[in-house]
Amino acid sequence: MTRSIESVAYISRNQGRPFRRRALLLLALATTCVFIVPGPAVAQEIDPEVLLAHVKYLASDELAGREAGEPGADSAAAYIAKQFESYGLEPPGTESYRQPFEITTTISIAPDSRLLLRSGRGSMTLELFKEWVPFNFSGAGSASGEVSHAGYGLRDEDYEELESREGPGIALLRGGVPEDFDPHGSGVDPSPRRKATAARDAGAEAVLITVLQLRVPQAGDPPHSLGIPAVQIIESEEILAWLEDDDLSIVLEAKVEPLRVAVYNVVGQLPGADPAVADELIVVGAHYDHLGMGGPGSLAPDLEEPHNGADDNASGTALLLGIAQYFAAHPEARPARSLVFVAFSAEEMGLLGSEYFISHAPFPLEKVTAMLNFDMVGRVREGKLQVFGTETAEEFAALLDSLDAASPLALSYVGDGYGPSDQTSFYAREIPVLHLFSGTHSEYHRPEDDWQLINAAGMAEVGALAIGLIRELGERPGALTLIKQERPQARGGGGYGPYLGTVPDFGEVEGGGLRLSGVREGSPADQAGLQGGDVVIEFAGNEVLNIYDYTYALRDHAPGDTVVIKVRREGEVVELTAVLGRRQ
Ligand SMILES: [Zn+2]
């Protein structure tokens, strides 16, 4: 489970917690009867022991939390590919089951990077990694000259000295907040990235921020560069004394580079039983990566130990394998349409694997009838299972009702197709999606999410239901009727904050900007003419290099504001005007 849509500011305030709130959204059940495609009794076909064996391996300490780009994730990818091969799945038009792509996991810092302080008291070279280090969002570059003191950088007036300078300046800011400041009451985000962005937008060519503890950039912390050098300085007594000198100047060389690593989606397919529609596809997916040894996505950020991710998402990956094995071993049960099984990587970093897969699909997207996603299906309690995306196609609710009637599980529905997992990348391409989810729990995104807590029998029931669903989707005559969703109405009136209705793509964009995977039907973004594929480069006069710049700029506006948005579209820069709505 990863970050939710269009609320990065929300995420940056509550790192890792958005899903709990969304998970609590429940929807009313629909009641009509439909014809079920008869098939062999399948409940017992999925052996819970086999599923648990997959979970035990994937969630073992040996794989160290399967962080994308780390050896544990590569071992998981090799394991999945080997399983696909042993079941007899076909690789997708290539030799390999693995679809490689690159991600930026963090930055590398050259050891000869340097920071020198100068003032009337003399000069002092700070020790890299001990007294200073670039932030993970730092750009490469050098700067020298007098600094502008900008206090805590939480108020506009803090940047007056910087803005009044001829040409770019160097901003020095205190980290954190002053004693008398209540960040929650003020709604101001005191994070270093927010401050550094404000300093850049105020004309800084480099930013220095003091910190209580250095946070050396580590893997799993996608940088999204600020575009200028941004460094942390430890708040030792001696250094703070220097930093208070009015005549302070610096010489800074931040030699940083994005660290790009190859990661892999793993893909295998089974041809459909009916040549007439075998070119039509049901995509079944699950992400196999997780948080590794902890870090930014963890809800126990101080614990550096394997985040085993047994439920998130070794369980979904195990179910993907179990169902692939079932259909491979039972050609008589195979539906008319073909089945594509995809284990995604880098979901925890912002759906990067599914976004890459959907934009480099080994088949035409219009051939995809539906996408079924398994993310956290290992903790069925009291037979309850949630299904997300039920209002992305008209036929889903009735179909699920009939399967629910035949299953020991009790289903509850959430209509939204945009959720904090990989189905979002497909729904943004107008493909009906369903996400099966057994509910959140207090081990979510913590090291304690271990195999011992997994309900394997419950997983097998989810598997049996999913097989029924896949057969239905794979056999039904004709396409599903896609529903382009407007934003779900919040319960009980009044909202807060500005709303635009874009669906951001968290992947990196060559040359900077924020690519949109799509826009919500009927939203202010839709009305303004924004489209999926557009790259936002400016928002109300603010440069947008990445998702953070975009979110900060949006958040600095109010519902009802008219804003000019510049996008790159097919090599052209297009200017659009939007009237912001109210977020619910
Ligand atoms: Zn997950």
Coordinates of C-alpha atoms and ligand atoms in Angstrom, one line a residue:
M1 CA 0.0 0.0 0.0
T2 CA 1.4 3.4 -0.9
R3 CA 0.6 7.0 -1.0
S4 CA -3.0 8.1 -1.8
I5 CA -4.0 10.5 -4.7
E6 CA -3.5 14.2 -4.7
S7 CA -2.8 14.5 -1.0
V8 CA 1.0 14.5 -0.8
A9 CA 0.8 17.5 1.5
Y10 CA -1.4 15.3 3.7
I11 CA 1.1 12.5 3.3
S12 CA 4.0 14.7 4.2
R13 CA 2.2 15.6 7.3
N14 CA 1.2 12.1 8.2
Q15 CA 3.8 9.9 6.4
G16 CA 2.4 6.5 5.7
R17 CA -1.0 6.9 7.4
P18 CA -3.4 8.0 4.6
F19 CA -4.6 4.5 3.9
R20 CA -6.1 3.9 7.4
R21 CA -8.6 6.7 6.7
R22 CA -9.5 5.5 3.1
A23 CA -9.7 1.9 4.3
L24 CA -12.6 2.9 6.6
L25 CA -14.7 4.0 3.7
L26 CA -17.5 1.5 3.3
L27 CA -20.3 1.3 0.8
A28 CA -23.7 -0.2 0.6
L29 CA -24.2 -3.6 -1.0
A30 CA -26.2 -3.9 -4.3
T31 CA -28.7 -6.8 -4.6
T32 CA -29.5 -8.2 -8.1
C33 CA -29.0 -11.8 -9.3
V34 CA -26.8 -12.8 -12.3
F35 CA -25.9 -16.0 -14.0
I36 CA -22.7 -17.6 -12.7
V37 CA -20.4 -19.4 -15.0
P38 CA -20.3 -23.0 -13.7
G39 CA -16.8 -24.3 -13.0
P40 CA -15.0 -27.1 -11.0
A41 CA -15.3 -26.8 -7.2
V42 CA -12.3 -24.6 -6.6
A43 CA -12.3 -23.9 -2.9
Q44 CA -10.0 -26.7 -2.2
E45 CA -7.9 -26.1 -5.3
I46 CA -5.9 -23.5 -3.6
D47 CA -3.8 -25.1 -0.9
P48 CA -3.4 -22.8 2.0
E49 CA -0.1 -24.5 2.9
V50 CA 1.3 -23.7 -0.6
L51 CA 0.2 -20.1 -0.2
L52 CA 1.8 -19.9 3.3
A53 CA 5.0 -21.4 1.9
H54 CA 5.3 -18.6 -0.6
V55 CA 4.6 -16.0 2.2
K56 CA 7.2 -17.5 4.5
Y57 CA 9.9 -17.2 1.8
L58 CA 8.9 -13.8 0.6
A59 CA 8.6 -12.4 4.1
S60 CA 11.7 -14.1 5.4
D61 CA 14.5 -12.0 7.0
E62 CA 16.7 -13.3 4.2
L63 CA 14.8 -11.1 1.7
A64 CA 15.2 -8.2 4.2
G65 CA 11.9 -6.5 3.4
R66 CA 12.2 -6.7 -0.4
E67 CA 12.9 -3.0 -1.0
A68 CA 12.9 -2.2 -4.7
G69 CA 16.5 -1.9 -6.0
E70 CA 17.9 -4.1 -3.1
P71 CA 19.1 -7.7 -3.4
G72 CA 16.0 -9.0 -1.4
A73 CA 13.6 -7.6 -4.0
D74 CA 15.7 -9.1 -6.9
S75 CA 15.6 -12.5 -5.1
A76 CA 11.8 -12.2 -4.8
A77 CA 11.6 -11.3 -8.6
A78 CA 13.8 -14.4 -9.4
Y79 CA 11.6 -16.6 -7.2
I80 CA 8.4 -15.4 -8.9
A81 CA 9.8 -15.8 -12.4
K82 CA 10.9 -19.4 -11.5
Q83 CA 7.4 -20.2 -10.2
F84 CA 5.8 -18.8 -13.4
E85 CA 8.2 -20.9 -15.5
S86 CA 7.5 -24.0 -13.4
Y87 CA 3.7 -23.5 -13.9
G88 CA 4.2 -23.2 -17.7
L89 CA 3.2 -19.6 -18.0
E90 CA 4.6 -17.8 -21.1
P91 CA 6.8 -14.8 -20.8
P92 CA 5.1 -11.7 -22.5
G93 CA 6.6 -11.7 -26.0
T94 CA 10.1 -11.6 -24.7
E95 CA 12.5 -14.3 -23.5
S96 CA 12.3 -13.2 -19.9
Y97 CA 9.5 -13.0 -17.4
R98 CA 11.2 -9.9 -16.0
Q99 CA 10.4 -6.5 -17.3
P100 CA 13.3 -4.3 -16.3
F101 CA 13.0 -0.5 -15.7
E102 CA 15.0 2.0 -13.8
I103 CA 14.1 4.0 -10.7
T104 CA 16.0 6.6 -8.7
T105 CA 16.2 5.3 -5.1
T106 CA 18.2 8.1 -3.6
I107 CA 21.3 10.2 -4.3
S108 CA 25.0 9.4 -4.3
I109 CA 27.2 12.1 -2.6
A110 CA 30.7 12.5 -3.8
P111 CA 33.2 12.5 -0.8
D112 CA 34.9 15.6 -2.1
S113 CA 31.7 17.7 -1.6
R114 CA 32.5 20.5 0.7
L115 CA 31.0 23.2 2.9
L116 CA 33.2 26.0 4.2
L117 CA 32.0 28.7 6.6
R118 CA 33.6 32.1 6.7
S119 CA 33.0 35.1 9.0
G120 CA 34.9 37.7 11.1
R121 CA 35.9 34.9 13.4
G122 CA 37.8 33.0 10.6
S123 CA 36.9 30.0 8.5
M124 CA 35.8 26.5 9.2
T125 CA 35.4 23.5 7.0
L126 CA 32.5 21.3 8.1
E127 CA 32.9 17.5 8.1
L128 CA 30.7 15.7 5.5
F129 CA 28.4 13.1 6.9
K130 CA 29.2 14.3 10.4
E131 CA 28.5 18.0 10.5
W132 CA 26.6 18.4 7.3
V133 CA 25.2 16.4 4.4
P134 CA 22.9 17.2 1.4
F135 CA 19.2 16.4 1.8
N136 CA 18.0 13.6 -0.4
F137 CA 16.1 16.2 -2.5
S138 CA 19.2 18.3 -3.0
G139 CA 20.2 19.2 -6.5
A140 CA 23.8 19.2 -7.6
G141 CA 25.7 22.5 -7.8
S142 CA 27.9 25.0 -6.0
A143 CA 27.4 28.4 -4.4
S144 CA 29.5 30.9 -2.5
G145 CA 28.9 34.2 -0.9
E146 CA 27.1 35.9 2.0
V147 CA 24.1 34.1 3.4
S148 CA 20.6 35.5 4.0
H149 CA 19.3 34.7 7.4
A150 CA 15.7 33.6 7.0
G151 CA 14.9 32.5 10.6
Y152 CA 12.6 29.4 10.7
G153 CA 11.4 30.3 7.2
L154 CA 7.7 29.7 8.1
R155 CA 6.5 33.2 7.3
D156 CA 6.6 35.2 4.1
E157 CA 8.6 38.0 5.8
D158 CA 11.4 35.6 6.7
Y159 CA 12.3 35.7 3.0
E160 CA 12.3 39.5 2.6
E161 CA 16.1 39.8 2.9
L162 CA 16.6 37.1 0.3
E163 CA 14.0 38.6 -2.1
S164 CA 15.5 42.1 -1.7
R165 CA 18.9 40.9 -3.0
E166 CA 20.1 41.6 -6.5
G167 CA 20.4 38.2 -8.1
P168 CA 20.2 34.8 -6.4
G169 CA 21.1 34.4 -2.8
I170 CA 22.0 31.7 -0.3
A171 CA 19.3 31.1 2.3
L172 CA 20.1 29.9 5.9
L173 CA 17.2 28.5 7.8
R174 CA 16.6 27.1 11.3
G175 CA 15.0 23.6 11.2
G176 CA 11.9 22.8 13.1
V177 CA 9.6 25.4 14.6
P178 CA 10.0 28.1 17.3
E179 CA 8.6 27.3 20.7
D180 CA 5.5 29.5 20.4
F181 CA 4.6 28.1 17.0
D182 CA 1.8 25.5 16.5
P183 CA 2.3 23.9 13.1
H184 CA -1.1 22.0 13.3
G185 CA -3.0 25.2 14.3
S186 CA -1.3 27.2 11.6
G187 CA -1.6 24.5 8.9
V188 CA 2.0 25.4 7.9
D189 CA 4.2 22.5 6.9
P190 CA 7.5 22.9 8.7
S191 CA 9.2 20.1 6.8
P192 CA 12.7 20.8 5.5
R193 CA 11.5 20.2 1.9
R194 CA 8.7 22.7 2.3
K195 CA 11.0 25.3 3.7
A196 CA 13.7 24.7 1.0
T197 CA 11.0 25.0 -1.7
A198 CA 9.9 28.3 -0.3
A199 CA 13.5 29.6 -0.2
R200 CA 14.1 28.5 -3.8
D201 CA 10.9 30.2 -4.9
A202 CA 12.1 33.3 -3.1
G203 CA 15.2 33.4 -5.2
A204 CA 17.7 31.2 -3.4
E205 CA 20.4 29.4 -5.4
A206 CA 21.3 27.2 -2.4
V207 CA 19.6 26.4 0.9
L208 CA 21.1 25.5 4.3
I209 CA 18.9 24.2 7.0
T210 CA 20.0 23.3 10.5
V211 CA 18.9 19.9 11.9
L212 CA 19.1 18.2 15.3
Q213 CA 20.1 15.0 13.7
L214 CA 21.6 14.5 10.2
R215 CA 19.5 12.2 8.0
V216 CA 21.9 10.8 5.5
P217 CA 20.0 10.0 2.2
Q218 CA 19.3 6.3 2.0
A219 CA 17.7 4.0 -0.5
G220 CA 13.9 3.9 -0.6
D221 CA 13.7 7.7 -0.4
P222 CA 13.0 8.8 -3.9
P223 CA 14.6 12.2 -4.2
H224 CA 12.4 14.3 -6.5
S225 CA 15.1 16.9 -6.8
L226 CA 14.6 20.5 -5.8
G227 CA 16.8 21.6 -8.6
I228 CA 19.3 23.6 -6.4
P229 CA 21.7 22.4 -3.6
A230 CA 19.9 21.9 -0.3
V231 CA 22.0 20.8 2.7
Q232 CA 21.5 20.0 6.4
I233 CA 23.8 21.3 9.1
I234 CA 24.0 19.8 12.5
E235 CA 22.9 22.1 15.3
S236 CA 26.0 21.8 17.5
E237 CA 26.6 24.7 19.9
E238 CA 29.8 25.6 18.1
I239 CA 28.3 25.6 14.6
L240 CA 25.2 27.5 15.7
A241 CA 27.4 30.3 17.0
W242 CA 29.0 30.6 13.5
L243 CA 25.6 30.5 11.8
E244 CA 24.5 33.5 13.9
D245 CA 27.3 35.8 12.5
D246 CA 25.8 38.6 10.5
D247 CA 28.8 38.6 8.1
L248 CA 28.6 34.8 7.5
S249 CA 29.5 33.6 4.0
I250 CA 29.9 30.1 2.7
V251 CA 31.6 28.1 -0.1
L252 CA 29.4 25.1 -1.0
E253 CA 30.0 22.3 -3.4
A254 CA 27.2 19.7 -3.4
K255 CA 28.4 16.9 -5.7
V256 CA 25.3 14.7 -5.8
E257 CA 23.8 12.5 -8.4
P258 CA 20.6 10.5 -8.6
L259 CA 21.3 6.9 -7.9
R260 CA 19.4 4.9 -10.5
V261 CA 19.0 1.1 -10.1
A262 CA 17.3 -1.5 -12.3
V263 CA 14.2 -3.1 -10.9
Y264 CA 11.8 -5.6 -12.3
N265 CA 8.2 -6.3 -12.9
V266 CA 7.6 -10.0 -13.4
V267 CA 5.1 -11.0 -16.1
G268 CA 3.6 -14.3 -17.2
Q269 CA 0.6 -15.1 -19.3
L270 CA -1.8 -17.9 -20.1
P271 CA -3.6 -17.9 -23.4
G272 CA -7.4 -17.8 -23.4
A273 CA -9.4 -20.9 -24.3
D274 CA -11.3 -19.2 -27.1
P275 CA -9.2 -18.0 -30.0
A276 CA -12.0 -15.6 -31.0
V277 CA -11.4 -13.5 -27.9
A278 CA -8.0 -14.7 -26.7
D279 CA -6.5 -11.3 -27.7
E280 CA -8.6 -9.8 -25.0
L281 CA -7.0 -9.8 -21.5
I282 CA -7.7 -10.0 -17.8
V283 CA -4.7 -8.5 -15.9
V284 CA -4.2 -10.0 -12.4
G285 CA -1.6 -8.1 -10.4
A286 CA 0.1 -7.7 -7.0
H287 CA 3.2 -5.8 -5.9
Y288 CA 6.0 -7.8 -4.3
D289 CA 8.2 -5.0 -3.1
H290 CA 8.1 -3.6 0.4
L291 CA 9.9 -1.2 2.8
G292 CA 13.2 -3.1 3.3
M293 CA 14.9 -2.1 6.6
G294 CA 12.4 0.7 7.2
G295 CA 12.9 4.4 6.3
P296 CA 10.5 7.0 5.0
G297 CA 7.5 4.8 4.4
S298 CA 7.8 3.0 7.8
L299 CA 5.4 3.6 10.7
A300 CA 8.4 2.7 12.9
P301 CA 10.9 5.0 11.3
D302 CA 13.4 4.7 14.2
L303 CA 13.6 0.9 13.8
E304 CA 16.2 -0.2 11.3
E305 CA 15.2 -3.9 10.8
P306 CA 13.5 -6.1 8.2
H307 CA 10.0 -4.9 7.4
N308 CA 9.0 -8.4 6.3
G309 CA 5.7 -7.3 4.7
A310 CA 4.0 -10.7 5.1
D311 CA 0.6 -9.1 4.5
D312 CA 1.9 -6.1 2.5
N313 CA 2.3 -7.7 0.1
A314 CA 3.8 -11.1 0.3
S315 CA 0.2 -12.3 0.7
G316 CA -1.0 -10.7 -2.5
T317 CA 2.0 -12.1 -4.4
A318 CA 1.4 -15.6 -3.0
L319 CA -2.2 -15.4 -4.1
L320 CA -1.1 -14.3 -7.6
L321 CA 1.2 -17.3 -7.7
G322 CA -1.5 -19.6 -6.4
I323 CA -4.1 -18.5 -9.0
A324 CA -1.6 -18.6 -11.8
Q325 CA -0.7 -22.2 -10.8
Y326 CA -4.4 -23.1 -10.6
F327 CA -5.3 -21.9 -14.1
A328 CA -2.1 -23.3 -15.6
A329 CA -2.9 -26.7 -14.0
H330 CA -6.6 -26.6 -15.0
P331 CA -6.9 -25.8 -18.7
E332 CA -10.5 -26.8 -18.4
A333 CA -11.2 -24.0 -16.1
R334 CA -9.3 -21.4 -18.1
P335 CA -11.6 -18.7 -19.4
A336 CA -12.1 -17.6 -23.0
R337 CA -9.9 -14.5 -22.6
S338 CA -6.2 -14.6 -21.9
L339 CA -4.8 -14.0 -18.4
V340 CA -1.8 -11.8 -17.7
F341 CA -0.2 -12.2 -14.3
V342 CA 2.0 -9.3 -13.1
A343 CA 4.1 -8.9 -10.0
F344 CA 4.9 -5.2 -9.7
S345 CA 8.0 -3.6 -8.2
A346 CA 8.4 -0.2 -6.6
E347 CA 4.8 0.2 -5.5
E348 CA 5.8 1.5 -2.1
M349 CA 7.7 4.3 -3.9
G350 CA 4.6 5.6 -5.6
L351 CA 3.1 2.9 -7.9
L352 CA 6.3 3.1 -10.1
G353 CA 6.1 -0.5 -11.3
S354 CA 2.5 -0.5 -12.4
E355 CA 2.9 3.0 -13.9
Y356 CA 5.9 1.7 -15.9
F357 CA 4.0 -1.5 -16.9
I358 CA 1.0 0.4 -18.1
S359 CA 3.1 2.8 -20.2
H360 CA 5.2 -0.1 -21.6
A361 CA 2.6 -2.8 -21.8
P362 CA 3.4 -5.8 -24.1
F363 CA -0.1 -5.5 -25.5
P364 CA -2.6 -2.8 -26.6
L365 CA -4.3 -1.3 -23.5
E366 CA -7.7 -1.4 -25.2
K367 CA -7.5 -5.2 -25.2
V368 CA -7.6 -5.2 -21.4
T369 CA -11.1 -6.0 -20.2
A370 CA -10.4 -5.5 -16.5
M371 CA -7.6 -5.4 -13.9
L372 CA -7.7 -7.3 -10.6
N373 CA -5.3 -6.3 -7.8
F374 CA -4.3 -8.2 -4.7
D375 CA -2.8 -5.9 -2.1
M376 CA -3.0 -7.1 1.6
V377 CA -5.2 -10.2 1.5
G378 CA -3.5 -12.1 4.2
R379 CA -5.4 -11.0 7.3
V380 CA -9.0 -12.0 6.7
R381 CA -10.8 -11.5 10.0
E382 CA -14.3 -12.8 10.7
G383 CA -14.6 -13.7 7.0
K384 CA -14.6 -10.0 5.9
L385 CA -13.1 -8.9 2.7
Q386 CA -13.2 -5.4 1.1
V387 CA -13.4 -4.8 -2.6
F388 CA -12.3 -1.4 -4.0
G389 CA -13.2 -0.1 -7.4
T390 CA -16.7 -1.6 -7.5
E391 CA -18.0 1.5 -9.2
T392 CA -15.5 1.5 -12.0
A393 CA -17.8 -0.7 -14.2
E394 CA -21.6 -1.0 -14.2
E395 CA -21.6 -4.8 -14.0
F396 CA -19.3 -5.2 -11.0
A397 CA -21.7 -4.8 -8.1
A398 CA -24.2 -7.4 -9.4
L399 CA -21.4 -9.8 -10.3
L400 CA -19.8 -9.5 -6.9
D401 CA -23.1 -10.0 -5.2
S402 CA -23.6 -13.3 -6.9
L403 CA -20.0 -14.5 -6.0
D404 CA -20.5 -13.2 -2.5
A405 CA -23.6 -15.4 -2.2
A406 CA -21.5 -18.4 -3.1
S407 CA -18.5 -17.6 -0.9
P408 CA -18.1 -18.0 2.9
L409 CA -16.5 -14.5 2.8
A410 CA -18.6 -11.4 3.5
L411 CA -17.8 -8.7 1.0
S412 CA -18.0 -5.0 1.5
Y413 CA -17.6 -2.5 -1.4
V414 CA -15.7 0.7 -1.9
G415 CA -16.6 2.3 -5.2
D416 CA -13.5 4.5 -5.8
G417 CA -11.1 3.2 -8.5
Y418 CA -8.4 5.5 -7.4
G419 CA -6.8 4.0 -4.3
P420 CA -3.4 3.8 -2.7
S421 CA -2.3 0.7 -4.8
D422 CA -1.5 -0.4 -8.3
Q423 CA -5.1 -0.6 -9.7
T424 CA -4.9 3.2 -9.8
S425 CA -2.4 3.1 -12.7
F426 CA -4.9 1.0 -14.7
Y427 CA -8.0 3.0 -13.8
A428 CA -6.3 6.2 -14.9
R429 CA -6.1 4.5 -18.3
E430 CA -9.8 3.9 -18.2
I431 CA -9.7 0.2 -17.5
P432 CA -12.2 -1.1 -14.9
V433 CA -10.4 -2.3 -11.8
L434 CA -11.0 -4.2 -8.6
H435 CA -8.7 -4.4 -5.6
L436 CA -9.2 -7.1 -3.0
F437 CA -8.2 -6.1 0.6
S438 CA -8.6 -7.9 3.9
G439 CA -8.2 -4.7 6.0
T440 CA -5.5 -2.7 7.7
H441 CA -4.0 -3.7 11.1
S442 CA -1.5 -2.3 13.6
E443 CA 1.4 -4.2 12.1
Y444 CA 0.9 -2.2 8.8
H445 CA 4.2 -0.8 7.6
R446 CA 6.0 -2.0 10.7
P447 CA 8.6 -4.8 11.2
E448 CA 6.0 -6.9 13.0
D449 CA 4.0 -7.6 9.7
D450 CA 5.1 -11.2 9.9
W451 CA 4.0 -14.6 8.4
Q452 CA 2.9 -15.9 11.8
L453 CA -0.1 -13.5 11.6
I454 CA -1.2 -14.6 8.2
N455 CA -4.6 -16.3 7.8
A456 CA -3.7 -18.8 5.0
A457 CA -7.1 -20.4 5.0
G458 CA -8.7 -17.0 4.6
M459 CA -6.3 -16.3 1.7
A460 CA -7.4 -19.6 0.1
E461 CA -11.0 -18.4 0.3
V462 CA -10.1 -15.1 -1.2
G463 CA -8.3 -17.1 -3.9
A464 CA -11.5 -19.2 -4.6
L465 CA -13.5 -16.0 -4.9
A466 CA -10.9 -14.5 -7.2
I467 CA -10.9 -17.5 -9.4
G468 CA -14.7 -17.2 -9.8
L469 CA -14.3 -13.5 -10.6
I470 CA -11.6 -14.1 -13.1
R471 CA -13.7 -16.8 -14.8
E472 CA -16.6 -14.4 -14.9
L473 CA -14.6 -11.6 -16.4
G474 CA -12.8 -13.9 -18.8
E475 CA -16.0 -15.6 -20.1
R476 CA -18.5 -12.8 -20.2
P477 CA -19.7 -11.7 -23.6
G478 CA -18.6 -8.2 -24.5
A479 CA -16.7 -5.6 -22.7
L480 CA -17.6 -4.1 -19.3
T481 CA -19.2 -0.7 -19.1
L482 CA -16.6 1.6 -17.7
I483 CA -17.7 4.3 -15.2
K484 CA -15.6 7.4 -15.3
Q485 CA -15.8 8.5 -11.7
E486 CA -16.4 11.9 -10.4
R487 CA -14.9 12.4 -7.0
P488 CA -16.7 10.4 -4.4
Q489 CA -19.0 12.6 -2.2
A490 CA -17.8 12.9 1.4
R491 CA -20.4 12.1 4.0
G492 CA -21.9 15.0 6.1
G493 CA -21.1 18.3 4.1
G494 CA -18.3 20.8 4.6
G495 CA -14.8 20.1 3.1
Y496 CA -11.5 21.9 3.4
G497 CA -8.5 22.8 1.2
P498 CA -8.4 23.4 -2.6
Y499 CA -9.3 20.6 -5.1
L500 CA -8.3 20.2 -8.7
G501 CA -8.9 16.5 -9.5
T502 CA -5.7 15.4 -11.1
V503 CA -4.3 11.9 -10.8
P504 CA -0.5 12.3 -10.5
D505 CA 2.1 9.9 -11.9
F506 CA 4.8 9.5 -9.2
G507 CA 7.4 8.5 -11.8
E508 CA 10.3 10.8 -12.7
V509 CA 9.9 13.1 -15.7
E510 CA 12.8 13.9 -18.0
G511 CA 13.5 17.7 -17.7
G512 CA 11.3 18.0 -14.6
G513 CA 7.6 18.6 -14.1
L514 CA 4.7 16.4 -12.9
R515 CA 3.1 14.0 -15.4
L516 CA -0.5 13.4 -15.0
S517 CA -1.8 9.8 -15.3
G518 CA -5.3 11.2 -15.7
V519 CA -7.9 13.6 -14.4
R520 CA -11.1 12.9 -12.6
E521 CA -14.2 13.1 -14.7
G522 CA -16.0 16.5 -14.3
S523 CA -13.3 17.9 -11.9
P524 CA -11.9 21.4 -12.1
A525 CA -8.9 19.9 -13.9
D526 CA -11.2 18.2 -16.4
Q527 CA -13.2 21.4 -16.9
A528 CA -9.9 23.4 -17.4
G529 CA -8.9 20.9 -20.2
L530 CA -6.1 19.1 -18.3
Q531 CA -5.5 15.6 -19.7
G532 CA -3.7 12.4 -18.8
G533 CA -0.1 12.6 -20.2
D534 CA 0.2 16.3 -19.6
V535 CA 3.3 17.4 -17.7
V536 CA 2.6 20.3 -15.3
I537 CA 5.6 22.7 -15.4
E538 CA 4.1 25.8 -13.7
F539 CA 1.2 26.3 -11.3
A540 CA 0.0 29.8 -10.6
G541 CA 3.5 31.2 -11.5
N542 CA 5.3 28.6 -9.4
E543 CA 7.8 26.4 -11.1
V544 CA 6.9 22.7 -10.8
L545 CA 9.8 20.3 -11.0
N546 CA 8.0 17.4 -9.1
I547 CA 5.0 16.2 -7.2
Y548 CA 6.1 18.2 -4.0
D549 CA 6.3 21.5 -5.9
Y550 CA 2.9 20.9 -7.4
T551 CA 1.3 20.0 -4.1
Y552 CA 2.8 22.9 -2.2
A553 CA 1.7 25.3 -4.9
L554 CA -1.9 23.9 -4.9
R555 CA -2.0 24.0 -1.2
D556 CA -1.1 27.7 -1.1
H557 CA -4.4 28.4 -2.9
A558 CA -8.0 28.3 -1.7
P559 CA -11.2 26.9 -3.1
G560 CA -12.7 29.3 -5.7
D561 CA -9.2 30.7 -6.7
T562 CA -8.6 31.0 -10.5
V563 CA -5.1 29.7 -11.3
V564 CA -3.1 29.5 -14.6
I565 CA -1.5 26.1 -15.1
K566 CA 1.2 25.6 -17.8
V567 CA 1.7 22.0 -19.1
R568 CA 4.0 20.4 -21.6
R569 CA 1.8 18.5 -24.2
E570 CA 3.3 16.8 -27.2
G571 CA 6.4 19.1 -27.1
E572 CA 4.3 22.3 -26.8
V573 CA 3.7 24.4 -23.8
V574 CA -0.1 24.9 -23.2
E575 CA -1.6 27.4 -20.8
L576 CA -4.8 26.5 -19.1
T577 CA -7.0 28.3 -16.5
A578 CA -8.7 26.4 -13.7
V579 CA -11.1 27.4 -10.9
L580 CA -10.2 25.4 -7.9
G581 CA -12.9 23.4 -6.1
R582 CA -13.1 22.3 -2.4
R583 CA -11.5 19.1 -1.4
Q584 CA -13.9 16.8 0.5
Ligands
ZN1 ZN 1.0 -2.9 -0.4

